[in-house]
Backbone as a chain_set.jsonl record, in Angstrom:
{"seq": "MHKLLLIFFFQLLITRSLACDCASFPPLNREMFSANSKLLVFRGRVNQVLDCNKIGTCNFEVTEVFSGHSRQHVFAVYDCSSLECQMNFVPGEEWLIYGEYIQVEKIKVEFCSRSRKISTVSNNESEKIAFGYSIPEELEWLRTHLGTHEIKPDNENRLLTHQNEKPSPSEKIILLIISMTSVIAIILLTKKFLR", "coords": {"N": [[1.029, -1.11, -0.161], [2.158, 1.099, 1.103], [4.151, 1.708, -0.613], [2.494, 1.846, -3.648], [0.963, 4.597, -2.896], [3.534, 5.854, -2.666], [4.336, 5.318, -5.133], [1.88, 6.511, -6.933], [2.009, 9.231, -5.583], [5.058, 10.364, -6.539], [4.787, 10.195, -9.558], [2.425, 11.916, -9.792], [3.981, 14.29, -9.135], [5.911, 14.309, -11.297], [4.25, 14.619, -13.597], [3.284, 17.211, -12.806], [5.639, 18.83, -12.512], [6.538, 18.519, -15.733], [4.144, 19.262, -17.161], [4.515, 22.436, -17.87], [6.386, 22.387, -19.313], [8.939, 24.622, -20.789], [10.088, 24.945, -24.311], [13.2, 24.818, -25.788], [15.776, 27.708, -25.256], [16.68, 29.405, -27.927], [20.001, 30.892, -28.966], [20.709, 34.442, -28.316], [20.778, 36.443, -30.242], [20.77, 39.477, -32.538], [19.246, 39.457, -34.64], [17.152, 38.315, -33.716], [15.939, 40.2, -32.396], [15.68, 42.626, -34.543], [13.768, 41.245, -35.35], [11.114, 41.674, -34.813], [8.588, 44.169, -34.336], [7.103, 44.286, -32.285], [8.039, 43.644, -29.669], [9.402, 44.288, -26.378], [11.622, 44.448, -24.999], [13.151, 44.815, -21.336], [14.797, 46.124, -18.688], [13.367, 46.409, -15.1], [11.146, 47.268, -12.386], [9.167, 45.992, -10.138], [6.208, 47.924, -10.028], [3.327, 47.848, -9.17], [0.126, 45.528, -8.191], [-1.788, 44.119, -10.121], [-5.848, 42.686, -9.095], [-5.96, 39.47, -9.846], [-7.803, 37.783, -12.314], [-8.109, 35.348, -14.023], [-6.61, 36.553, -15.582], [-3.54, 38.36, -15.018], [-2.608, 42.018, -14.339], [0.078, 43.47, -13.752], [2.181, 46.634, -13.227], [5.292, 48.324, -14.027], [7.766, 50.011, -13.193], [10.162, 51.338, -15.88], [13.47, 50.763, -15.726], [16.141, 50.851, -17.647], [15.45, 50.384, -20.86], [15.921, 47.816, -23.851], [15.2, 47.128, -26.019], [13.128, 47.932, -28.447], [10.53, 50.804, -27.417], [9.247, 52.695, -24.65], [7.768, 53.919, -22.291], [8.269, 55.561, -19.242], [7.13, 53.725, -17.537], [5.195, 51.127, -17.374], [2.336, 48.919, -18.672], [1.797, 44.945, -17.613], [0.207, 41.743, -19.088], [-0.227, 38.881, -18.184], [-0.867, 35.499, -18.339], [-2.029, 34.237, -14.795], [-3.722, 32.333, -13.715], [-3.031, 29.416, -14.452], [-1.661, 26.537, -12.752], [0.201, 25.309, -13.464], [2.26, 27.268, -15.641], [2.025, 29.697, -14.448], [2.787, 33.075, -13.618], [4.546, 35.335, -11.357], [4.484, 37.725, -9.774], [5.613, 40.351, -7.778], [5.43, 43.667, -5.779], [8.39, 45.595, -5.577], [10.32, 43.925, -6.82], [12.739, 43.303, -8.769], [13.269, 43.119, -12.824], [14.145, 41.179, -15.657], [12.381, 41.601, -18.708], [10.962, 40.752, -20.737], [9.048, 41.109, -23.575], [5.361, 41.914, -25.412], [4.061, 43.997, -27.488], [0.855, 44.657, -26.911], [-0.966, 46.309, -27.215], [-1.253, 50.391, -26.978], [0.04, 50.595, -24.318], [0.594, 48.736, -23.213], [1.639, 45.62, -22.724], [1.978, 42.242, -23.302], [3.199, 39.211, -20.872], [5.121, 35.866, -21.158], [5.068, 32.73, -19.775], [6.799, 31.631, -20.732], [9.2, 32.561, -21.748], [11.79, 34.209, -22.237], [12.137, 36.482, -19.796], [13.006, 36.882, -16.269], [12.972, 37.104, -12.927], [15.513, 39.511, -11.461], [17.543, 38.131, -8.818], [19.897, 39.066, -6.149], [20.23, 37.06, -5.147], [21.376, 34.445, -7.018], [21.494, 31.831, -8.741], [23.969, 31.292, -11.004], [24.735, 29.158, -12.249], [22.179, 26.96, -12.868], [20.541, 29.025, -14.326], [22.42, 29.333, -16.492], [22.171, 26.814, -17.812], [19.196, 26.938, -18.442], [18.549, 29.526, -19.889], [20.849, 30.236, -21.208], [22.879, 32.465, -20.478], [23.845, 33.404, -17.574], [21.928, 36.073, -15.704], [23.785, 38.632, -15.409], [25.465, 38.046, -17.184], [23.208, 37.939, -19.55], [22.674, 40.825, -19.338], [24.94, 42.168, -19.57], [25.432, 41.374, -22.441], [22.68, 42.325, -23.751], [23.241, 45.079, -23.445], [25.528, 45.659, -24.616], [24.978, 44.3, -27.072], [22.624, 45.781, -28.605], [22.312, 48.334, -27.342], [21.228, 50.891, -25.048], [17.905, 52.433, -25.124], [16.51, 55.371, -24.863], [13.873, 56.198, -22.542], [11.158, 57.383, -22.801], [9.256, 60.278, -20.938], [6.362, 59.308, -18.428], [3.454, 60.431, -19.696], [0.323, 62.859, -18.333], [-1.515, 62.356, -18.827], [-2.058, 60.541, -20.885], [-3.171, 57.959, -20.543], [-5.938, 58.836, -21.116], [-5.35, 59.566, -23.588], [-6.24, 57.494, -24.802], [-8.164, 56.284, -24.927], [-11.917, 55.956, -25.046], [-13.971, 59.065, -24.113], [-16.321, 59.796, -21.878], [-18.815, 62.79, -22.602], [-18.995, 65.705, -20.626], [-22.231, 67.267, -19.029], [-22.573, 69.676, -20.353], [-21.186, 69.408, -22.407], [-22.581, 67.868, -23.603], [-24.854, 69.1, -24.523], [-23.857, 71.388, -26.307], [-22.404, 70.023, -27.93], [-24.733, 69.16, -28.866], [-26.05, 71.42, -29.989], [-24.212, 72.385, -32.166], [-24.374, 70.15, -33.841], [-27.363, 69.776, -34.546], [-27.316, 72.927, -35.807], [-25.424, 72.228, -37.628], [-26.965, 70.426, -38.941], [-29.19, 71.726, -39.91], [-27.853, 74.329, -41.723], [-26.359, 72.601, -43.744], [-29.11, 71.466, -44.611], [-30.188, 74.246, -46.152], [-28.63, 74.627, -47.684], [-28.466, 72.936, -49.908], [-30.81, 72.643, -49.828], [-31.098, 75.304, -51.406], [-29.403, 75.463, -53.911], [-30.726, 72.753, -55.186], [-32.01, 74.048, -56.51]], "CA": [[0.377, -0.022, 0.16], [2.65, 2.176, 1.238], [4.455, 1.722, -2.041], [1.683, 2.417, -4.574], [1.023, 5.507, -2.831], [4.589, 6.619, -3.26], [4.786, 5.538, -6.944], [1.091, 8.034, -7.12], [2.971, 10.763, -5.159], [5.867, 10.898, -7.715], [3.887, 10.322, -10.633], [2.47, 13.219, -9.814], [5.171, 14.868, -8.83], [6.681, 14.454, -12.335], [3.261, 15.42, -13.79], [3.563, 18.435, -12.382], [7.143, 19.711, -12.97], [6.619, 18.434, -16.591], [3.658, 19.8, -17.863], [4.825, 23.434, -18.509], [7.57, 22.361, -20.524], [8.763, 25.212, -22.37], [11.059, 24.74, -25.638], [14.544, 25.62, -25.29], [16.292, 29.223, -25.707], [17.755, 29.721, -28.709], [21.263, 31.632, -28.605], [20.772, 35.775, -28.166], [21.667, 37.65, -31.991], [20.037, 40.437, -32.897], [18.024, 39.349, -35.952], [15.726, 37.842, -33.088], [15.033, 41.819, -31.743], [14.728, 43.05, -35.502], [12.474, 40.318, -36.764], [9.648, 41.613, -33.856], [8.367, 45.422, -33.834], [6.179, 44.412, -31.029], [8.958, 42.994, -28.379], [9.391, 45.369, -25.902], [12.396, 44.173, -23.605], [13.573, 46.115, -20.405], [14.802, 45.763, -16.632], [12.191, 47.361, -14.281], [10.623, 46.887, -10.753], [7.417, 45.872, -10.012], [5.394, 48.913, -8.871], [2.326, 48.048, -8.461], [0.34, 44.619, -8.877], [-3.215, 44.186, -10.337], [-6.851, 41.46, -9.048], [-5.618, 38.26, -10.726], [-9.253, 37.045, -13.179], [-7.282, 34.501, -15.169], [-4.972, 37.115, -16.748], [-3.257, 39.143, -14.567], [-1.639, 43.054, -15.002], [0.819, 44.372, -12.989], [3.111, 47.85, -13.443], [6.434, 48.824, -13.804], [8.923, 51.069, -13.317], [11.432, 50.633, -16.659], [15.17, 51.441, -15.218], [16.542, 49.956, -18.97], [15.004, 49.594, -21.919], [17.054, 47.475, -24.73], [14.923, 46.28, -27.698], [11.276, 47.94, -28.208], [9.955, 51.932, -26.886], [8.805, 52.842, -23.363], [7.496, 55.192, -21.608], [8.735, 55.016, -17.617], [5.375, 53.225, -16.975], [3.96, 50.078, -18.03], [1.336, 47.486, -17.892], [1.941, 43.705, -17.911], [-0.866, 40.915, -18.698], [0.109, 37.925, -17.915], [-1.41, 34.247, -16.841], [-1.999, 33.908, -13.848], [-4.84, 31.339, -13.505], [-2.74, 28.007, -14.668], [-0.847, 26.009, -11.666], [2.123, 25.508, -13.793], [2.698, 28.243, -16.255], [1.596, 30.702, -14.154], [3.732, 33.95, -13.896], [3.981, 35.917, -10.144], [5.277, 39.086, -9.826], [5.321, 40.992, -5.849], [6.096, 44.768, -5.967], [9.454, 46.101, -5.545], [10.875, 43.024, -7.594], [13.075, 44.039, -10.05], [12.83, 41.698, -13.28], [14.69, 41.377, -16.667], [10.985, 41.563, -19.356], [10.882, 40.14, -22.836], [7.213, 40.899, -23.717], [5.209, 42.426, -27.179], [2.661, 45.049, -26.809], [-0.989, 44.151, -27.298], [-1.904, 47.185, -26.571], [-0.513, 51.137, -26.868], [0.794, 51.399, -23.338], [0.435, 47.313, -22.615], [2.952, 44.178, -22.902], [1.62, 40.476, -22.775], [4.644, 38.806, -21.324], [4.6, 35.249, -20.958], [6.405, 31.94, -18.752], [8.151, 30.528, -21.486], [9.463, 34.056, -22.207], [13.366, 34.956, -21.429], [11.074, 37.086, -18.837], [12.796, 36.378, -15.152], [13.054, 37.907, -12.308], [17.087, 39.698, -10.602], [17.584, 38.261, -7.668], [20.427, 40.043, -5.45], [21.053, 35.165, -4.582], [20.951, 33.805, -8.536], [22.228, 30.137, -9.112], [24.395, 31.239, -12.32], [24.901, 27.347, -13.205], [21.267, 26.763, -13.553], [20.309, 29.999, -15.654], [22.721, 29.184, -17.498], [21.862, 25.543, -18.425], [18.246, 27.059, -19.039], [18.643, 30.098, -21.136], [22.218, 30.303, -21.68], [23.346, 33.008, -19.955], [23.379, 34.457, -16.121], [21.378, 37.293, -15.763], [24.297, 39.682, -15.125], [25.994, 38.233, -18.936], [22.377, 38.418, -20.271], [21.98, 42.153, -18.964], [25.637, 42.784, -20.364], [24.948, 41.233, -23.924], [22.222, 43.418, -24.509], [23.779, 46.457, -23.596], [26.901, 45.946, -25.86], [24.634, 44.606, -28.495], [21.345, 46.338, -28.709], [22.283, 49.647, -26.662], [19.929, 51.406, -24.159], [17.272, 53.681, -25.563], [15.798, 56.426, -24.234], [12.727, 56.107, -21.917], [10.25, 58.47, -22.409], [8.527, 60.276, -19.608], [4.807, 59.346, -18.111], [2.268, 62.12, -20.31], [0.251, 62.784, -17.531], [-2.924, 62.153, -19.509], [-1.46, 59.103, -21.434], [-4.389, 56.549, -20.734], [-7.059, 59.215, -21.902], [-5.632, 59.886, -25.389], [-6.144, 56.076, -25.846], [-9.513, 55.623, -24.275], [-13.128, 56.887, -25.149], [-14.248, 59.984, -22.782], [-17.596, 60.709, -22.301], [-18.533, 64.583, -22.498], [-20.148, 66.412, -19.568], [-24.015, 67.654, -19.585], [-23.074, 71.214, -20.522], [-20.515, 68.91, -23.561], [-23.599, 67.396, -24.427], [-25.641, 70.51, -24.767], [-23.16, 72.23, -26.874], [-22.451, 69.227, -28.923], [-26.248, 69.23, -29.619], [-26.788, 72.449, -30.576], [-23.459, 72.201, -33.208], [-25.036, 69.11, -34.457], [-28.563, 70.284, -34.889], [-27.178, 73.755, -36.958], [-25.186, 71.834, -38.585], [-27.826, 69.788, -40.256], [-30.029, 72.741, -40.642], [-26.911, 74.348, -42.461], [-26.678, 71.314, -44.73], [-30.261, 71.581, -45.465], [-30.25, 75.151, -46.343], [-27.948, 74.569, -48.764], [-29.063, 72.043, -50.682], [-32.19, 73.645, -51.023], [-30.645, 76.773, -52.161], [-28.025, 74.679, -55.301], [-30.77, 71.978, -55.971], [-33.289, 75.131, -57.453]], "C": [[1.222, 1.278, -0.617], [3.786, 2.709, -0.6], [3.651, 2.358, -3.734], [1.481, 3.707, -4.072], [2.333, 6.518, -2.983], [5.052, 7.297, -4.202], [3.667, 6.545, -7.401], [1.394, 9.37, -6.838], [4.091, 10.925, -6.762], [5.217, 11.05, -9.304], [3.305, 11.553, -10.546], [2.736, 14.442, -10.362], [5.666, 15.167, -10.139], [5.558, 14.908, -13.093], [3.266, 16.657, -14.23], [4.057, 19.533, -12.635], [6.95, 19.741, -14.872], [5.186, 19.114, -17.773], [3.541, 21.268, -18.21], [6.214, 23.711, -18.831], [8.285, 23.725, -21.086], [10.079, 24.867, -23.194], [12.508, 25.424, -25.051], [14.99, 26.802, -25.383], [16.94, 29.193, -26.542], [18.448, 30.831, -28.589], [20.758, 32.927, -29.239], [21.323, 36.393, -29.701], [20.59, 38.387, -32.336], [19.021, 40.723, -33.896], [16.572, 39.068, -35.112], [14.66, 39.085, -32.423], [14.853, 42.615, -33.361], [13.936, 42.933, -35.729], [11.518, 40.666, -36.233], [9.698, 43.257, -34.094], [7.552, 45.423, -33.193], [7.21, 44.394, -29.767], [9.57, 44.309, -28.366], [10.809, 44.306, -24.777], [13.212, 45.553, -22.654], [14.259, 45.281, -19.106], [13.677, 46.651, -16.645], [11.609, 46.425, -13.079], [9.165, 47.619, -10.749], [6.513, 47.081, -9.065], [4.08, 48.742, -7.944], [1.35, 46.41, -9.145], [-1.508, 43.757, -8.783], [-4.25, 42.312, -9.58], [-6.133, 40.737, -10.039], [-7.402, 37.728, -11.072], [-8.947, 36.346, -14.08], [-6.336, 34.921, -15.772], [-5.212, 38.283, -15.752], [-2.66, 40.319, -14.858], [-1.165, 43.209, -13.608], [1.341, 46.194, -13.967], [4.157, 47.822, -13.089], [6.862, 49.543, -14.81], [9.911, 50.767, -14.359], [12.435, 51.382, -15.882], [15.631, 51.272, -16.725], [15.404, 49.433, -20.144], [16.806, 49.529, -23.503], [16.545, 46.76, -26.191], [13.256, 47.376, -27.274], [11.372, 49.918, -27.565], [8.89, 52.062, -26.103], [8.955, 54.025, -22.617], [8.275, 54.785, -19.647], [7.973, 54.243, -16.713], [4.777, 52.677, -17.716], [3.133, 48.728, -17.647], [1.595, 45.882, -18.505], [0.601, 43.388, -17.88], [-0.089, 39.741, -18.363], [-1.045, 36.563, -17.202], [-0.96, 34.272, -15.935], [-2.975, 32.864, -12.657], [-3.986, 29.439, -13.343], [-1.715, 27.974, -13.718], [0.553, 25.839, -11.918], [2.489, 26.406, -14.581], [2.109, 29.325, -15.589], [2.698, 32.173, -13.836], [3.212, 34.786, -12.362], [4.974, 36.56, -10.03], [4.598, 40.038, -8.553], [6.239, 42.471, -6.139], [7.284, 44.82, -5.18], [10.256, 44.906, -6.142], [11.586, 43.524, -8.483], [13.001, 42.752, -11.315], [13.44, 42.125, -14.878], [13.349, 40.69, -17.559], [11.437, 41.159, -20.866], [9.313, 40.326, -22.966], [6.626, 41.693, -24.887], [4.263, 42.936, -26.522], [1.423, 44.413, -27.836], [-1.727, 45.416, -27.522], [-1.408, 48.984, -26.599], [0.453, 51.302, -25.929], [0.674, 49.192, -22.583], [1.131, 45.892, -23.222], [1.883, 43.034, -22.721], [3.241, 39.589, -22.12], [4.27, 36.972, -20.415], [5.267, 34.192, -20.228], [6.55, 31.162, -19.544], [8.095, 31.396, -22.356], [10.649, 33.694, -21.385], [12.869, 35.406, -20.244], [11.957, 36.179, -17.764], [12.933, 37.445, -13.987], [14.829, 37.743, -11.73], [17.033, 39.111, -9.507], [18.578, 38.009, -7.589], [21.207, 38.001, -5.616], [20.755, 34.559, -5.807], [22.175, 32.261, -8.528], [22.544, 30.569, -11.29], [24.676, 30.033, -12.828], [23.298, 27.268, -13.997], [20.773, 28.444, -14.396], [21.229, 29.799, -16.791], [22.323, 27.969, -18.506], [20.024, 25.7, -19.089], [17.951, 28.719, -19.31], [19.646, 30.666, -21.457], [22.681, 30.789, -21.197], [22.854, 33.297, -18.379], [22.647, 35.729, -16.107], [22.038, 38.355, -15.768], [24.445, 39.479, -16.493], [24.995, 38.319, -19.601], [22.255, 40.189, -21.168], [23.74, 42.974, -20.278], [26.122, 42.777, -22.039], [23.826, 42.56, -24.427], [22.674, 44.525, -24.444], [24.837, 46.782, -24.403], [26.17, 45.354, -27.069], [23.85, 45.096, -29.397], [21.609, 47.837, -28.237], [21.072, 49.784, -25.758], [19.39, 52.537, -24.349], [16.775, 53.924, -24.426], [14.461, 55.679, -24.03], [12.209, 57.512, -22.114], [9.362, 58.922, -21.637], [7.035, 60.196, -20.104], [4.592, 60.779, -19.403], [1.615, 61.756, -18.997], [-1.709, 62.275, -17.677], [-2.734, 60.642, -20.891], [-2.636, 58.019, -21.383], [-5.31, 57.416, -21.097], [-6.565, 59.239, -22.699], [-6.364, 58.817, -25.956], [-7.239, 55.361, -25.419], [-10.83, 56.385, -24.752], [-13.63, 57.877, -23.62], [-15.819, 60.231, -23.107], [-17.567, 62.014, -21.907], [-19.648, 64.549, -21.356], [-21.567, 66.695, -19.924], [-23.617, 69.184, -20.597], [-22.295, 70.965, -22.174], [-21.525, 68.427, -24.213], [-24.779, 68.505, -25.076], [-24.672, 70.808, -26.168], [-22.831, 71.371, -28.39], [-23.723, 69.023, -29.882], [-26.726, 69.917, -30.428], [-25.489, 72.264, -31.979], [-24.28, 71.41, -34.116], [-26.021, 69.787, -35.162], [-27.635, 71.756, -36.062], [-26.355, 73.382, -37.81], [-25.902, 70.979, -39.724], [-28.53, 71.466, -41.038], [-29.086, 73.404, -41.504], [-26.573, 73.782, -43.85], [-27.956, 71.878, -45.344], [-30.688, 72.425, -46.842], [-29.842, 75.295, -47.892], [-27.906, 73.833, -49.857], [-30.383, 72.622, -51.186], [-31.502, 74.249, -52.177], [-29.837, 76.267, -53.696], [-28.673, 73.613, -55.57], [-32.326, 72.922, -56.779], [-33.621, 74.548, -58.0]], "O": [[1.222, 1.931, -1.66], [3.919, 3.722, -1.286], [4.155, 3.057, -4.613], [1.906, 4.44, -4.966], [2.239, 7.695, -3.332], [5.577, 8.38, -4.459], [4.05, 7.443, -8.151], [1.173, 10.373, -7.516], [3.787, 11.522, -7.795], [5.288, 12.068, -9.992], [3.746, 12.381, -11.343], [2.321, 15.207, -11.232], [5.922, 16.362, -10.29], [5.885, 16.036, -13.46], [3.259, 17.154, -15.356], [3.6, 20.651, -12.873], [7.173, 20.817, -15.427], [5.351, 19.351, -18.969], [2.527, 21.552, -18.848], [6.934, 24.703, -18.72], [7.994, 23.788, -22.281], [11.083, 24.513, -22.575], [12.729, 26.255, -24.17], [14.014, 27.303, -25.942], [18.104, 28.928, -26.241], [17.865, 31.833, -28.176], [20.385, 32.892, -30.412], [22.496, 36.718, -29.879], [19.477, 37.867, -32.417], [18.259, 41.678, -34.052], [15.421, 39.346, -35.449], [13.469, 39.111, -32.111], [13.813, 43.269, -33.441], [13.132, 43.739, -36.197], [10.529, 40.213, -36.81], [10.829, 43.742, -34.056], [6.897, 46.465, -33.183], [7.051, 45.251, -28.898], [9.999, 45.084, -29.221], [10.47, 43.543, -23.872], [13.638, 46.656, -22.996], [14.165, 44.102, -18.764], [13.161, 47.334, -17.529], [11.65, 45.201, -12.95], [8.52, 48.635, -11.007], [6.261, 47.101, -7.86], [3.774, 49.116, -6.812], [1.634, 46.023, -10.279], [-2.121, 43.161, -7.898], [-3.719, 41.203, -9.534], [-5.702, 41.318, -11.035], [-8.129, 37.353, -10.153], [-9.481, 36.602, -15.159], [-5.439, 34.309, -16.352], [-6.23, 38.943, -15.539], [-1.901, 40.116, -15.806], [-1.826, 43.106, -12.575], [0.887, 46.654, -15.014], [4.396, 47.394, -11.96], [6.746, 49.763, -16.016], [10.706, 49.903, -13.991], [12.223, 52.513, -15.447], [15.024, 52.257, -17.145], [14.752, 48.391, -20.206], [17.759, 50.212, -23.877], [17.154, 46.147, -27.067], [12.598, 47.468, -26.238], [12.524, 50.245, -27.279], [7.76, 51.73, -26.464], [9.878, 54.81, -22.398], [8.643, 53.694, -19.211], [8.098, 54.117, -15.495], [4.007, 53.127, -18.565], [3.232, 47.887, -16.754], [1.585, 45.664, -19.716], [-0.231, 44.01, -17.219], [1.101, 40.05, -18.319], [-1.711, 36.551, -16.167], [0.26, 34.324, -15.778], [-2.956, 32.716, -11.435], [-4.24, 28.569, -12.51], [-0.924, 28.909, -13.597], [1.576, 26.017, -11.256], [3.641, 26.607, -14.197], [1.542, 30.064, -16.395], [3.826, 31.706, -13.996], [2.025, 34.941, -12.077], [6.144, 36.191, -10.133], [3.413, 40.344, -8.422], [7.388, 42.486, -6.58], [7.318, 44.164, -4.139], [11.374, 45.091, -5.66], [11.003, 44.37, -9.161], [12.74, 41.599, -10.974], [13.238, 43.265, -15.297], [13.091, 39.504, -17.352], [12.242, 41.471, -21.743], [8.514, 39.593, -22.385], [7.524, 42.272, -25.498], [3.726, 42.63, -25.458], [1.272, 43.951, -28.967], [-2.882, 45.516, -27.937], [-0.755, 48.898, -25.559], [1.508, 51.885, -26.177], [0.728, 48.837, -21.406], [0.844, 45.394, -24.311], [0.983, 43.147, -21.889], [4.214, 39.413, -22.853], [3.511, 36.802, -19.461], [6.354, 34.633, -19.857], [6.476, 29.961, -19.286], [7.417, 31.406, -23.384], [10.673, 33.122, -20.295], [13.171, 34.619, -19.347], [11.934, 34.962, -17.946], [12.994, 38.639, -14.279], [15.427, 36.68, -11.562], [16.169, 39.692, -8.852], [19.015, 37.111, -8.309], [22.325, 37.727, -6.052], [19.66, 33.999, -5.753], [23.368, 32.053, -8.309], [21.878, 30.337, -12.299], [24.873, 29.972, -14.042], [23.103, 27.425, -15.202], [21.04, 28.266, -15.584], [20.877, 30.059, -17.942], [22.184, 28.105, -19.721], [19.562, 24.919, -19.921], [16.907, 29.103, -18.783], [19.503, 31.728, -22.063], [23.607, 30.069, -20.822], [21.669, 33.392, -18.057], [23.196, 36.522, -16.872], [21.372, 39.346, -16.067], [23.887, 40.27, -17.254], [25.311, 38.843, -20.668], [22.031, 40.641, -22.291], [23.727, 43.774, -21.214], [26.78, 43.592, -22.686], [24.075, 43.471, -25.216], [22.565, 45.186, -25.476], [25.083, 47.907, -24.839], [26.573, 45.76, -28.159], [24.026, 45.04, -30.614], [20.975, 48.647, -28.914], [20.128, 48.996, -25.711], [19.921, 53.589, -23.993], [16.59, 53.26, -23.407], [13.952, 54.874, -24.81], [12.72, 58.547, -21.687], [8.447, 58.125, -21.429], [6.494, 60.556, -21.15], [5.335, 61.687, -19.775], [1.963, 60.732, -18.409], [-2.637, 62.013, -16.912], [-3.617, 60.083, -21.543], [-2.852, 57.298, -22.357], [-6.043, 56.698, -21.776], [-7.378, 58.688, -23.442], [-6.957, 58.832, -27.034], [-7.358, 54.137, -25.472], [-10.686, 57.605, -24.823], [-13.631, 57.492, -22.451], [-16.37, 60.665, -24.12], [-16.725, 62.5, -21.152], [-20.642, 63.848, -21.163], [-22.028, 66.38, -21.022], [-24.399, 69.619, -21.443], [-22.492, 71.777, -23.078], [-21.49, 68.496, -25.441], [-25.365, 68.393, -26.153], [-25.066, 70.191, -27.157], [-22.936, 71.807, -29.536], [-23.789, 68.816, -31.094], [-27.501, 69.619, -31.337], [-26.078, 71.926, -33.006], [-24.838, 71.934, -35.08], [-25.767, 70.352, -36.225], [-27.372, 71.362, -37.199], [-26.323, 74.021, -38.861], [-25.61, 70.849, -40.912], [-28.398, 72.024, -42.127], [-29.469, 73.039, -42.615], [-26.533, 74.447, -44.886], [-27.965, 72.594, -46.345], [-31.154, 72.038, -47.914], [-30.397, 75.801, -48.867], [-27.21, 74.209, -50.801], [-30.85, 72.926, -52.283], [-31.36, 73.919, -53.354], [-29.875, 77.126, -54.577], [-27.953, 72.859, -56.225], [-33.305, 72.468, -57.371], [-34.501, 74.878, -58.795]]}, "num_chains": 1, "name": "protein.A"}
């Protein structure tokens, strides 16, 4: 009975550990960055993590940009529901992020990307096996081969410029008056020229 339970436990453990097995990462080269215009690669600190409803959202303060264009703060969406492949961000952590733009100020970060937490206590050997580079080596490669890009300052109204806004009651009245005046002018002009 104990042997059966032990076998079941190991089978469950192996199934869980292999459930989100990512393909091996190709060696870094410049072409992989120039081939994808939606790619954003940056180093940043997690500012805020919002609630998870299958898809999680967090806000990063960008400190270094290696590929793509970015403002000081970027929102990232990620899978936070699957047990095997979910990402976990904690405010204050520093990350190296490989994401793709899905909206103007929002990127998607996937578990099977090169994204990973920058830790003061890291195992360089395990990172080299998984990614081909330790974090310090990869950061150095990115700086040397891609350089760092300018971080655009945040615009106070940046989120409003990409969303629909409802007009205030006084703006609605003004829009209604302008619309009615335009319709009356078009009707009068059409009657005058069609006689």
